PDB file of C-alpha atoms in Angstrom:
ATOM      1  CA  MET A   1     -58.734   9.890  40.285  1.00 50.00           C
ATOM      2  CA  ALA A   2     -62.415  10.812  40.288  1.00 55.00           C
ATOM      3  CA  LEU A   3     -63.082   8.322  37.487  1.00 62.00           C
ATOM      4  CA  LEU A   4     -60.918   5.524  38.922  1.00 72.00           C
ATOM      5  CA  LEU A   5     -63.565   3.988  41.200  1.00 71.00           C
ATOM      6  CA  PRO A   6     -66.375   3.886  38.582  1.00 71.00           C
ATOM      7  CA  GLY A   7     -63.860   2.578  36.046  1.00 75.00           C
ATOM      8  CA  ILE A   8     -62.878  -0.342  38.274  1.00 81.00           C
ATOM      9  CA  ALA A   9     -66.525  -1.088  39.053  1.00 78.00           C
ATOM     10  CA  LEU A  10     -67.417  -1.133  35.349  1.00 79.00           C
ATOM     11  CA  LEU A  11     -64.521  -3.438  34.488  1.00 83.00           C
ATOM     12  CA  ALA A  12     -65.617  -5.838  37.232  1.00 83.00           C
ATOM     13  CA  ALA A  13     -69.201  -5.724  35.951  1.00 78.00           C
ATOM     14  CA  GLY A  14     -67.912  -6.548  32.480  1.00 79.00           C
ATOM     15  CA  LEU A  15     -66.046  -9.609  33.729  1.00 84.00           C
ATOM     16  CA  ALA A  16     -69.142 -10.859  35.548  1.00 81.00           C
ATOM     17  CA  ALA A  17     -71.475 -10.049  32.640  1.00 77.00           C
ATOM     18  CA  GLY A  18     -69.341 -11.927  30.131  1.00 77.00           C
ATOM     19  CA  PHE A  19     -69.190 -15.036  32.288  1.00 82.00           C
ATOM     20  CA  ALA A  20     -72.928 -14.886  32.986  1.00 76.00           C
ATOM     21  CA  ALA A  21     -73.640 -14.438  29.275  1.00 71.00           C
ATOM     22  CA  GLY A  22     -71.753 -17.592  28.387  1.00 73.00           C
ATOM     23  CA  LEU A  23     -72.991 -19.621  31.348  1.00 75.00           C
ATOM     24  CA  PHE A  24     -76.683 -18.693  31.212  1.00 70.00           C
ATOM     25  CA  GLY A  25     -77.190 -17.711  27.573  1.00 64.00           C
ATOM     26  CA  ILE A  26     -78.175 -14.167  28.582  1.00 66.00           C
ATOM     27  CA  GLY A  27     -76.796 -10.899  27.269  1.00 62.00           C
ATOM     28  CA  GLY A  28     -75.481  -9.867  30.671  1.00 70.00           C
ATOM     29  CA  GLY A  29     -78.136  -7.247  31.381  1.00 76.00           C
ATOM     30  CA  PHE A  30     -79.018  -8.819  34.725  1.00 75.00           C
ATOM     31  CA  VAL A  31     -75.455  -8.029  35.822  1.00 77.00           C
ATOM     32  CA  VAL A  32     -74.867  -4.767  33.978  1.00 82.00           C
ATOM     33  CA  VAL A  33     -78.073  -2.867  34.844  1.00 84.00           C
ATOM     34  CA  PRO A  34     -77.712  -3.227  38.652  1.00 81.00           C
ATOM     35  CA  ALA A  35     -74.004  -2.378  38.425  1.00 81.00           C
ATOM     36  CA  LEU A  36     -74.664   0.722  36.358  1.00 86.00           C
ATOM     37  CA  LEU A  37     -77.323   1.951  38.762  1.00 85.00           C
ATOM     38  CA  LEU A  38     -74.614   1.934  41.429  1.00 81.00           C
ATOM     39  CA  VAL A  39     -71.887   3.487  39.256  1.00 84.00           C
ATOM     40  CA  LEU A  40     -73.754   6.161  37.279  1.00 87.00           C
ATOM     41  CA  PRO A  41     -74.086   8.561  40.267  1.00 87.00           C
ATOM     42  CA  LEU A  42     -70.274   8.774  40.221  1.00 83.00           C
ATOM     43  CA  LEU A  43     -70.462  10.073  36.639  1.00 84.00           C
ATOM     44  CA  GLY A  44     -72.811  12.925  37.537  1.00 86.00           C
ATOM     45  CA  GLY A  45     -76.014  13.905  35.804  1.00 89.00           C
ATOM     46  CA  ASP A  46     -79.639  13.931  36.886  1.00 91.00           C
ATOM     47  CA  PRO A  47     -80.652  10.847  38.939  1.00 90.00           C
ATOM     48  CA  HIS A  48     -83.966  10.888  37.084  1.00 89.00           C
ATOM     49  CA  HIS A  49     -82.112   9.547  34.026  1.00 92.00           C
ATOM     50  CA  TYR A  50     -80.064   6.796  35.688  1.00 92.00           C
ATOM     51  CA  ALA A  51     -82.498   3.923  35.050  1.00 90.00           C
ATOM     52  CA  HIS A  52     -82.853   4.807  31.374  1.00 93.00           C
ATOM     53  CA  VAL A  53     -79.099   5.210  30.889  1.00 95.00           C
ATOM     54  CA  ALA A  54     -78.449   1.923  32.692  1.00 92.00           C
ATOM     55  CA  ILE A  55     -80.874   0.072  30.432  1.00 92.00           C
ATOM     56  CA  GLY A  56     -79.688   1.738  27.214  1.00 94.00           C
ATOM     57  CA  THR A  57     -76.041   1.120  28.084  1.00 94.00           C
ATOM     58  CA  SER A  58     -76.773  -2.476  29.040  1.00 91.00           C
ATOM     59  CA  ALA A  59     -78.288  -3.037  25.607  1.00 92.00           C
ATOM     60  CA  ALA A  60     -75.166  -1.618  23.961  1.00 93.00           C
ATOM     61  CA  THR A  61     -72.872  -3.957  25.901  1.00 89.00           C
ATOM     62  CA  ILE A  62     -75.069  -6.934  25.001  1.00 87.00           C
ATOM     63  CA  ILE A  63     -74.210  -6.481  21.308  1.00 89.00           C
ATOM     64  CA  ILE A  64     -70.615  -7.475  22.034  1.00 84.00           C
ATOM     65  CA  THR A  65     -71.286  -9.897  24.871  1.00 80.00           C
ATOM     66  CA  SER A  66     -73.917 -11.926  23.055  1.00 83.00           C
ATOM     67  CA  LEU A  67     -71.933 -12.101  19.821  1.00 85.00           C
ATOM     68  CA  ARG A  68     -68.928 -13.441  21.715  1.00 80.00           C
ATOM     69  CA  SER A  69     -71.054 -15.973  23.557  1.00 80.00           C
ATOM     70  CA  LEU A  70     -72.921 -17.001  20.389  1.00 86.00           C
ATOM     71  CA  ARG A  71     -69.672 -17.666  18.556  1.00 85.00           C
ATOM     72  CA  ALA A  72     -68.365 -19.845  21.357  1.00 83.00           C
ATOM     73  CA  HIS A  73     -71.602 -21.872  21.518  1.00 84.00           C
ATOM     74  CA  ALA A  74     -71.748 -22.180  17.713  1.00 88.00           C
ATOM     75  CA  LYS A  75     -68.319 -23.829  17.696  1.00 86.00           C
ATOM     76  CA  ARG A  76     -69.868 -26.579  19.811  1.00 83.00           C
ATOM     77  CA  GLY A  77     -72.752 -26.981  17.337  1.00 86.00           C
ATOM     78  CA  ALA A  78     -75.402 -26.152  19.927  1.00 83.00           C
ATOM     79  CA  VAL A  79     -77.115 -23.129  18.317  1.00 89.00           C
ATOM     80  CA  GLU A  80     -80.435 -23.470  16.455  1.00 90.00           C
ATOM     81  CA  PHE A  81     -79.927 -20.816  13.780  1.00 92.00           C
ATOM     82  CA  ASP A  82     -83.220 -21.674  12.049  1.00 91.00           C
ATOM     83  CA  THR A  83     -85.062 -20.644  15.200  1.00 91.00           C
ATOM     84  CA  LEU A  84     -83.159 -17.359  15.359  1.00 93.00           C
ATOM     85  CA  ARG A  85     -83.944 -16.541  11.723  1.00 93.00           C
ATOM     86  CA  SER A  86     -87.667 -17.189  12.147  1.00 93.00           C
ATOM     87  CA  TRP A  87     -87.832 -15.040  15.296  1.00 93.00           C
ATOM     88  CA  ALA A  88     -85.720 -12.125  14.030  1.00 93.00           C
ATOM     89  CA  PRO A  89     -88.282  -9.814  12.324  1.00 95.00           C
ATOM     90  CA  TRP A  90     -90.782 -10.098  15.161  1.00 96.00           C
ATOM     91  CA  ILE A  91     -88.157  -9.537  17.841  1.00 95.00           C
ATOM     92  CA  VAL A  92     -87.031  -6.330  16.111  1.00 95.00           C
ATOM     93  CA  LEU A  93     -90.644  -5.154  15.872  1.00 96.00           C
ATOM     94  CA  GLY A  94     -91.120  -5.782  19.585  1.00 95.00           C
ATOM     95  CA  CYS A  95     -87.925  -3.901  20.434  1.00 95.00           C
ATOM     96  CA  GLY A  96     -89.294  -0.798  18.741  1.00 94.00           C
ATOM     97  CA  ALA A  97     -92.426  -0.997  20.863  1.00 94.00           C
ATOM     98  CA  GLY A  98     -90.380  -1.502  24.038  1.00 92.00           C
ATOM     99  CA  VAL A  99     -88.211   1.555  23.400  1.00 93.00           C
ATOM    100  CA  LEU A 100     -91.249   3.745  22.775  1.00 92.00           C
ATOM    101  CA  LEU A 101     -92.793   2.492  26.003  1.00 90.00           C
ATOM    102  CA  ALA A 102     -89.591   3.108  27.991  1.00 89.00           C
ATOM    103  CA  ASP A 103     -89.566   6.702  26.762  1.00 88.00           C
ATOM    104  CA  ARG A 104     -92.867   7.245  28.556  1.00 88.00           C
ATOM    105  CA  ILE A 105     -92.026   5.583  31.882  1.00 87.00           C
ATOM    106  CA  ASP A 106     -90.465   7.205  34.940  1.00 84.00           C
ATOM    107  CA  GLY A 107     -87.049   5.851  35.969  1.00 82.00           C
ATOM    108  CA  ARG A 108     -88.217   4.573  39.347  1.00 84.00           C
ATOM    109  CA  VAL A 109     -91.138   2.744  37.770  1.00 87.00           C
ATOM    110  CA  LEU A 110     -88.756   1.259  35.206  1.00 85.00           C
ATOM    111  CA  THR A 111     -86.562  -0.101  38.012  1.00 83.00           C
ATOM    112  CA  LEU A 112     -89.633  -1.554  39.729  1.00 87.00           C
ATOM    113  CA  ILE A 113     -90.729  -3.303  36.520  1.00 85.00           C
ATOM    114  CA  PHE A 114     -87.220  -4.707  36.133  1.00 83.00           C
ATOM    115  CA  GLY A 115     -87.280  -6.204  39.635  1.00 85.00           C
ATOM    116  CA  ILE A 116     -90.740  -7.731  39.284  1.00 88.00           C
ATOM    117  CA  GLY A 117     -89.963  -9.196  35.879  1.00 80.00           C
ATOM    118  CA  VAL A 118     -86.733 -10.805  37.020  1.00 80.00           C
ATOM    119  CA  GLY A 119     -88.414 -12.216  40.125  1.00 86.00           C
ATOM    120  CA  LEU A 120     -91.119 -13.883  38.048  1.00 82.00           C
ATOM    121  CA  MET A 121     -88.532 -15.357  35.699  1.00 75.00           C
ATOM    122  CA  SER A 122     -86.681 -17.021  38.560  1.00 81.00           C
ATOM    123  CA  ILE A 123     -89.678 -19.236  39.419  1.00 80.00           C
ATOM    124  CA  ASN A 124     -89.307 -21.369  36.303  1.00 69.00           C
ATOM    125  CA  PHE A 125     -85.800 -22.375  37.314  1.00 71.00           C
ATOM    126  CA  LEU A 126     -86.216 -22.679  41.065  1.00 81.00           C
ATOM    127  CA  VAL A 127     -89.317 -24.922  41.010  1.00 77.00           C
ATOM    128  CA  PRO A 128     -88.177 -28.309  39.611  1.00 62.00           C
ATOM    129  CA  LYS A 129     -91.603 -29.359  38.311  1.00 61.00           C
ATOM    130  CA  LEU A 130     -91.864 -26.178  36.259  1.00 57.00           C
ATOM    131  CA  GLY A 131     -88.285 -26.112  35.043  1.00 52.00           C
ATOM    132  CA  ASP A 132     -88.404 -29.757  33.942  1.00 59.00           C
ATOM    133  CA  LYS A 133     -91.829 -29.635  32.323  1.00 65.00           C
ATOM    134  CA  VAL A 134     -92.076 -30.320  28.576  1.00 69.00           C
ATOM    135  CA  VAL A 135     -95.358 -29.379  26.886  1.00 69.00           C
ATOM    136  CA  ARG A 136     -94.415 -30.182  23.283  1.00 72.00           C
ATOM    137  CA  ASP A 137     -91.471 -31.387  21.200  1.00 74.00           C
ATOM    138  CA  THR A 138     -91.517 -28.707  18.493  1.00 78.00           C
ATOM    139  CA  MET A 139     -91.041 -24.940  18.563  1.00 82.00           C
ATOM    140  CA  PRO A 140     -94.211 -22.833  18.127  1.00 80.00           C
ATOM    141  CA  GLY A 141     -95.053 -21.503  14.673  1.00 83.00           C
ATOM    142  CA  GLY A 142     -97.570 -19.128  13.138  1.00 88.00           C
ATOM    143  CA  MET A 143     -99.255 -16.643  15.452  1.00 93.00           C
ATOM    144  CA  LEU A 144     -97.759 -18.260  18.545  1.00 89.00           C
ATOM    145  CA  ARG A 145     -94.257 -17.609  17.251  1.00 91.00           C
ATOM    146  CA  ILE A 146     -95.140 -14.051  16.228  1.00 93.00           C
ATOM    147  CA  GLY A 147     -96.709 -13.319  19.599  1.00 93.00           C
ATOM    148  CA  PHE A 148     -93.857 -14.756  21.617  1.00 91.00           C
ATOM    149  CA  ALA A 149     -91.059 -13.182  19.576  1.00 92.00           C
ATOM    150  CA  THR A 150     -92.729  -9.754  19.530  1.00 95.00           C
ATOM    151  CA  GLY A 151     -93.426  -9.896  23.262  1.00 92.00           C
ATOM    152  CA  LEU A 152     -89.868 -11.041  23.893  1.00 91.00           C
ATOM    153  CA  GLY A 153     -88.479  -8.034  22.033  1.00 92.00           C
ATOM    154  CA  THR A 154     -90.789  -5.594  23.818  1.00 93.00           C
ATOM    155  CA  PHE A 155     -90.107  -6.894  27.324  1.00 87.00           C
ATOM    156  CA  SER A 156     -86.349  -7.239  26.811  1.00 88.00           C
ATOM    157  CA  SER A 157     -85.806  -3.805  25.276  1.00 89.00           C
ATOM    158  CA  LEU A 158     -87.853  -2.263  28.074  1.00 84.00           C
ATOM    159  CA  LEU A 159     -85.521  -3.792  30.671  1.00 81.00           C
ATOM    160  CA  GLY A 160     -82.187  -3.661  28.830  1.00 82.00           C
ATOM    161  CA  ILE A 161     -81.710  -7.438  28.849  1.00 81.00           C
ATOM    162  CA  GLY A 162     -80.846  -9.893  26.107  1.00 79.00           C
ATOM    163  CA  GLY A 163     -84.051 -11.897  26.370  1.00 82.00           C
ATOM    164  CA  GLY A 164     -82.194 -15.115  27.037  1.00 79.00           C
ATOM    165  CA  THR A 165     -84.236 -15.999  30.101  1.00 76.00           C
ATOM    166  CA  LEU A 166     -87.567 -16.075  28.280  1.00 81.00           C
ATOM    167  CA  ALA A 167     -86.054 -17.813  25.269  1.00 87.00           C
ATOM    168  CA  ILE A 168     -84.585 -20.521  27.501  1.00 82.00           C
ATOM    169  CA  MET A 169     -87.919 -21.006  29.253  1.00 79.00           C
ATOM    170  CA  LEU A 170     -89.746 -21.496  25.955  1.00 84.00           C
ATOM    171  CA  MET A 171     -87.142 -23.800  24.470  1.00 86.00           C
ATOM    172  CA  THR A 172     -86.969 -26.057  27.518  1.00 82.00           C
ATOM    173  CA  LEU A 173     -90.774 -26.263  27.543  1.00 82.00           C
ATOM    174  CA  CYS A 174     -90.512 -27.373  23.911  1.00 85.00           C
ATOM    175  CA  GLY A 175     -88.187 -30.240  24.720  1.00 82.00           C
ATOM    176  CA  ARG A 176     -84.779 -28.633  24.152  1.00 83.00           C
ATOM    177  CA  THR A 177     -82.011 -29.397  26.625  1.00 81.00           C
ATOM    178  CA  ILE A 178     -80.920 -26.568  28.892  1.00 78.00           C
ATOM    179  CA  HIS A 179     -77.538 -26.495  27.152  1.00 79.00           C
ATOM    180  CA  ARG A 180     -79.051 -26.171  23.660  1.00 86.00           C
ATOM    181  CA  ALA A 181     -81.530 -23.565  24.901  1.00 86.00           C
ATOM    182  CA  ILE A 182     -78.741 -21.491  26.460  1.00 82.00           C
ATOM    183  CA  ALA A 183     -76.694 -21.670  23.269  1.00 85.00           C
ATOM    184  CA  THR A 184     -79.563 -20.463  21.074  1.00 89.00           C
ATOM    185  CA  ALA A 185     -80.619 -17.809  23.577  1.00 87.00           C
ATOM    186  CA  SER A 186     -77.198 -16.213  23.287  1.00 84.00           C
ATOM    187  CA  GLY A 187     -78.126 -15.297  19.708  1.00 88.00           C
ATOM    188  CA  VAL A 188     -81.415 -13.756  20.812  1.00 90.00           C
ATOM    189  CA  GLY A 189     -79.390 -11.156  22.697  1.00 87.00           C
ATOM    190  CA  THR A 190     -77.865  -9.792  19.501  1.00 88.00           C
ATOM    191  CA  LEU A 191     -81.243  -9.552  17.756  1.00 92.00           C
ATOM    192  CA  ILE A 192     -82.578  -7.525  20.683  1.00 93.00           C
ATOM    193  CA  ALA A 193     -79.533  -5.418  21.522  1.00 92.00           C
ATOM    194  CA  VAL A 194     -78.942  -3.683  18.187  1.00 92.00           C
ATOM    195  CA  PRO A 195     -82.380  -2.052  17.682  1.00 94.00           C
ATOM    196  CA  THR A 196     -82.723  -1.388  21.414  1.00 95.00           C
ATOM    197  CA  THR A 197     -79.387   0.443  21.560  1.00 96.00           C
ATOM    198  CA  LEU A 198     -80.254   2.614  18.577  1.00 95.00           C
ATOM    199  CA  GLY A 199     -83.641   3.365  20.086  1.00 95.00           C
ATOM    200  CA  PHE A 200     -82.263   4.445  23.462  1.00 96.00           C
ATOM    201  CA  VAL A 201     -79.713   6.683  21.766  1.00 96.00           C
ATOM    202  CA  LEU A 202     -82.470   8.411  19.800  1.00 95.00           C
ATOM    203  CA  ILE A 203     -84.990   8.899  22.622  1.00 94.00           C
ATOM    204  CA  GLY A 204     -82.279  10.303  24.909  1.00 94.00           C
ATOM    205  CA  LEU A 205     -80.648  12.765  22.516  1.00 93.00           C
ATOM    206  CA  HIS A 206     -82.864  15.656  23.635  1.00 90.00           C
ATOM    207  CA  GLU A 207     -82.275  15.080  27.357  1.00 91.00           C
ATOM    208  CA  GLN A 208     -80.060  17.388  29.429  1.00 90.00           C
ATOM    209  CA  ARG A 209     -77.807  16.610  32.414  1.00 92.00           C
ATOM    210  CA  LEU A 210     -77.019  13.035  31.429  1.00 95.00           C
ATOM    211  CA  PRO A 211     -74.055  11.239  33.084  1.00 92.00           C
ATOM    212  CA  TRP A 212     -70.639  12.124  31.681  1.00 89.00           C
ATOM    213  CA  GLY A 213     -69.846  10.423  28.371  1.00 90.00           C
ATOM    214  CA  SER A 214     -73.444   9.670  27.386  1.00 94.00           C
ATOM    215  CA  LEU A 215     -74.812   9.636  23.845  1.00 95.00           C
ATOM    216  CA  GLY A 216     -78.533   9.762  24.391  1.00 95.00           C
ATOM    217  CA  TYR A 217     -79.334   7.099  26.965  1.00 96.00           C
ATOM    218  CA  VAL A 218     -76.171   5.115  26.170  1.00 96.00           C
ATOM    219  CA  ASN A 219     -73.045   5.840  28.214  1.00 94.00           C
ATOM    220  CA  LEU A 220     -70.077   5.259  25.917  1.00 93.00           C
ATOM    221  CA  PRO A 221     -67.257   4.850  28.513  1.00 88.00           C
ATOM    222  CA  ALA A 222     -69.341   2.332  30.439  1.00 89.00           C
ATOM    223  CA  THR A 223     -70.171   0.456  27.242  1.00 92.00           C
ATOM    224  CA  ALA A 224     -66.501   0.231  26.279  1.00 90.00           C
ATOM    225  CA  ALA A 225     -65.361  -0.909  29.732  1.00 87.00           C
ATOM    226  CA  VAL A 226     -68.033  -3.586  30.169  1.00 86.00           C
ATOM    227  CA  ALA A 227     -67.801  -4.887  26.599  1.00 85.00           C
ATOM    228  CA  ALA A 228     -64.013  -5.151  26.694  1.00 86.00           C
ATOM    229  CA  MET A 229     -64.030  -7.280  29.822  1.00 86.00           C
ATOM    230  CA  SER A 230     -67.000  -9.411  28.787  1.00 81.00           C
ATOM    231  CA  ILE A 231     -65.157 -10.528  25.659  1.00 82.00           C
ATOM    232  CA  VAL A 232     -62.527 -12.079  27.900  1.00 85.00           C
ATOM    233  CA  THR A 233     -64.825 -14.062  30.187  1.00 83.00           C
ATOM    234  CA  ALA A 234     -67.719 -15.121  27.904  1.00 77.00           C
ATOM    235  CA  PRO A 235     -65.882 -18.219  26.555  1.00 80.00           C
ATOM    236  CA  TYR A 236     -65.190 -19.390  30.111  1.00 84.00           C
ATOM    237  CA  GLY A 237     -68.902 -19.146  30.890  1.00 81.00           C
ATOM    238  CA  VAL A 238     -69.677 -21.187  27.779  1.00 76.00           C
ATOM    239  CA  ALA A 239     -67.214 -23.886  28.819  1.00 82.00           C
ATOM    240  CA  ALA A 240     -68.774 -24.039  32.286  1.00 82.00           C
ATOM    241  CA  ALA A 241     -72.285 -24.259  30.824  1.00 74.00           C
ATOM    242  CA  HIS A 242     -71.402 -27.318  28.754  1.00 73.00           C
ATOM    243  CA  LYS A 243     -69.748 -29.073  31.696  1.00 79.00           C
ATOM    244  CA  LEU A 244     -72.407 -28.533  34.364  1.00 73.00           C
ATOM    245  CA  PRO A 245     -75.378 -30.954  34.596  1.00 76.00           C
ATOM    246  CA  SER A 246     -78.858 -29.595  33.870  1.00 66.00           C
ATOM    247  CA  ARG A 247     -80.440 -29.346  37.355  1.00 73.00           C
ATOM    248  CA  PRO A 248     -77.629 -27.483  39.162  1.00 79.00           C
ATOM    249  CA  LEU A 249     -77.360 -25.104  36.217  1.00 73.00           C
ATOM    250  CA  LYS A 250     -81.070 -24.239  36.430  1.00 72.00           C
ATOM    251  CA  THR A 251     -80.865 -23.788  40.205  1.00 82.00           C
ATOM    252  CA  ILE A 252     -77.868 -21.474  39.974  1.00 78.00           C
ATOM    253  CA  PHE A 253     -79.660 -19.451  37.329  1.00 75.00           C
ATOM    254  CA  GLY A 254     -82.823 -19.164  39.437  1.00 82.00           C
ATOM    255  CA  ILE A 255     -81.006 -18.083  42.605  1.00 87.00           C
ATOM    256  CA  TYR A 256     -79.085 -15.484  40.641  1.00 78.00           C
ATOM    257  CA  LEU A 257     -82.283 -14.009  39.186  1.00 80.00           C
ATOM    258  CA  LEU A 258     -83.962 -13.944  42.594  1.00 88.00           C
ATOM    259  CA  ALA A 259     -81.057 -12.029  44.131  1.00 85.00           C
ATOM    260  CA  ILE A 260     -81.135  -9.428  41.374  1.00 80.00           C
ATOM    261  CA  ALA A 261     -84.912  -9.068  41.739  1.00 86.00           C
ATOM    262  CA  TYR A 262     -84.527  -8.345  45.448  1.00 87.00           C
ATOM    263  CA  LEU A 263     -81.875  -5.689  44.846  1.00 79.00           C
ATOM    264  CA  MET A 264     -83.931  -3.906  42.194  1.00 80.00           C
ATOM    265  CA  LEU A 265     -87.159  -3.957  44.187  1.00 87.00           C
ATOM    266  CA  HIS A 266     -85.349  -2.683  47.270  1.00 82.00           C
ATOM    267  CA  ARG A 267     -83.898   0.180  45.231  1.00 77.00           C
ATOM    268  CA  ALA A 268     -87.224   1.119  43.627  1.00 80.00           C
ATOM    269  CA  ILE A 269     -89.303   0.950  46.812  1.00 83.00           C
ATOM    270  CA  GLY A 270     -86.708   2.090  49.321  1.00 67.00           C
TER     271      GLY A 270
END
């Protein structure tokens, strides 16, 4: 009975994360991390570890969520796999840096960084002139690509997100439609989630008083519950993404990010 309430909450988070992953091209971290910060106290452990466990567990769920979303988008022919291949090594390198940085940051500070980062991301989608701006018609190459992909991996692994938001921003600035950007961004989540998950397991192995069921900073029961439900709803999010027109989709995405930013900042400061 003691585990019933957190179990239900995690299943609900999984349903929401899967739909968000398909709809917005994200890994679901913007849904999973806030939900885990609410649920983890019910699983015991030291509150000092909750932010790290939430982020590590979010990364683990993104492996399944993003793969499911990527497959659904690929069936519609909307994924730019060449872009994913050229970004992959630099994203993985950035993820390693992000994990090392997270290991040195206090949980409350980590939550604060999460809220600020999400709030800044929302601006691109809530301000029409920014969201609709196109600065070039080709994707960046050379040092620009290396810098962006490495930074994307670092920032995303630090926050336990799939990196879809930043990838979408770049791709729309480079002339891609919001639907094509979302489809490709779903693949970015997988590239980020695998090394990030392994990293958070390793840096948390020496910690004591972690929430019940944790392997390092990854909570296995929570991962299983969220991933199982996200598999069900991700295809529905994909279908909705391809039916909605561009402007309402960007607005919905921006409002969602702003709400999450408020919740995280309130938690970190309050």
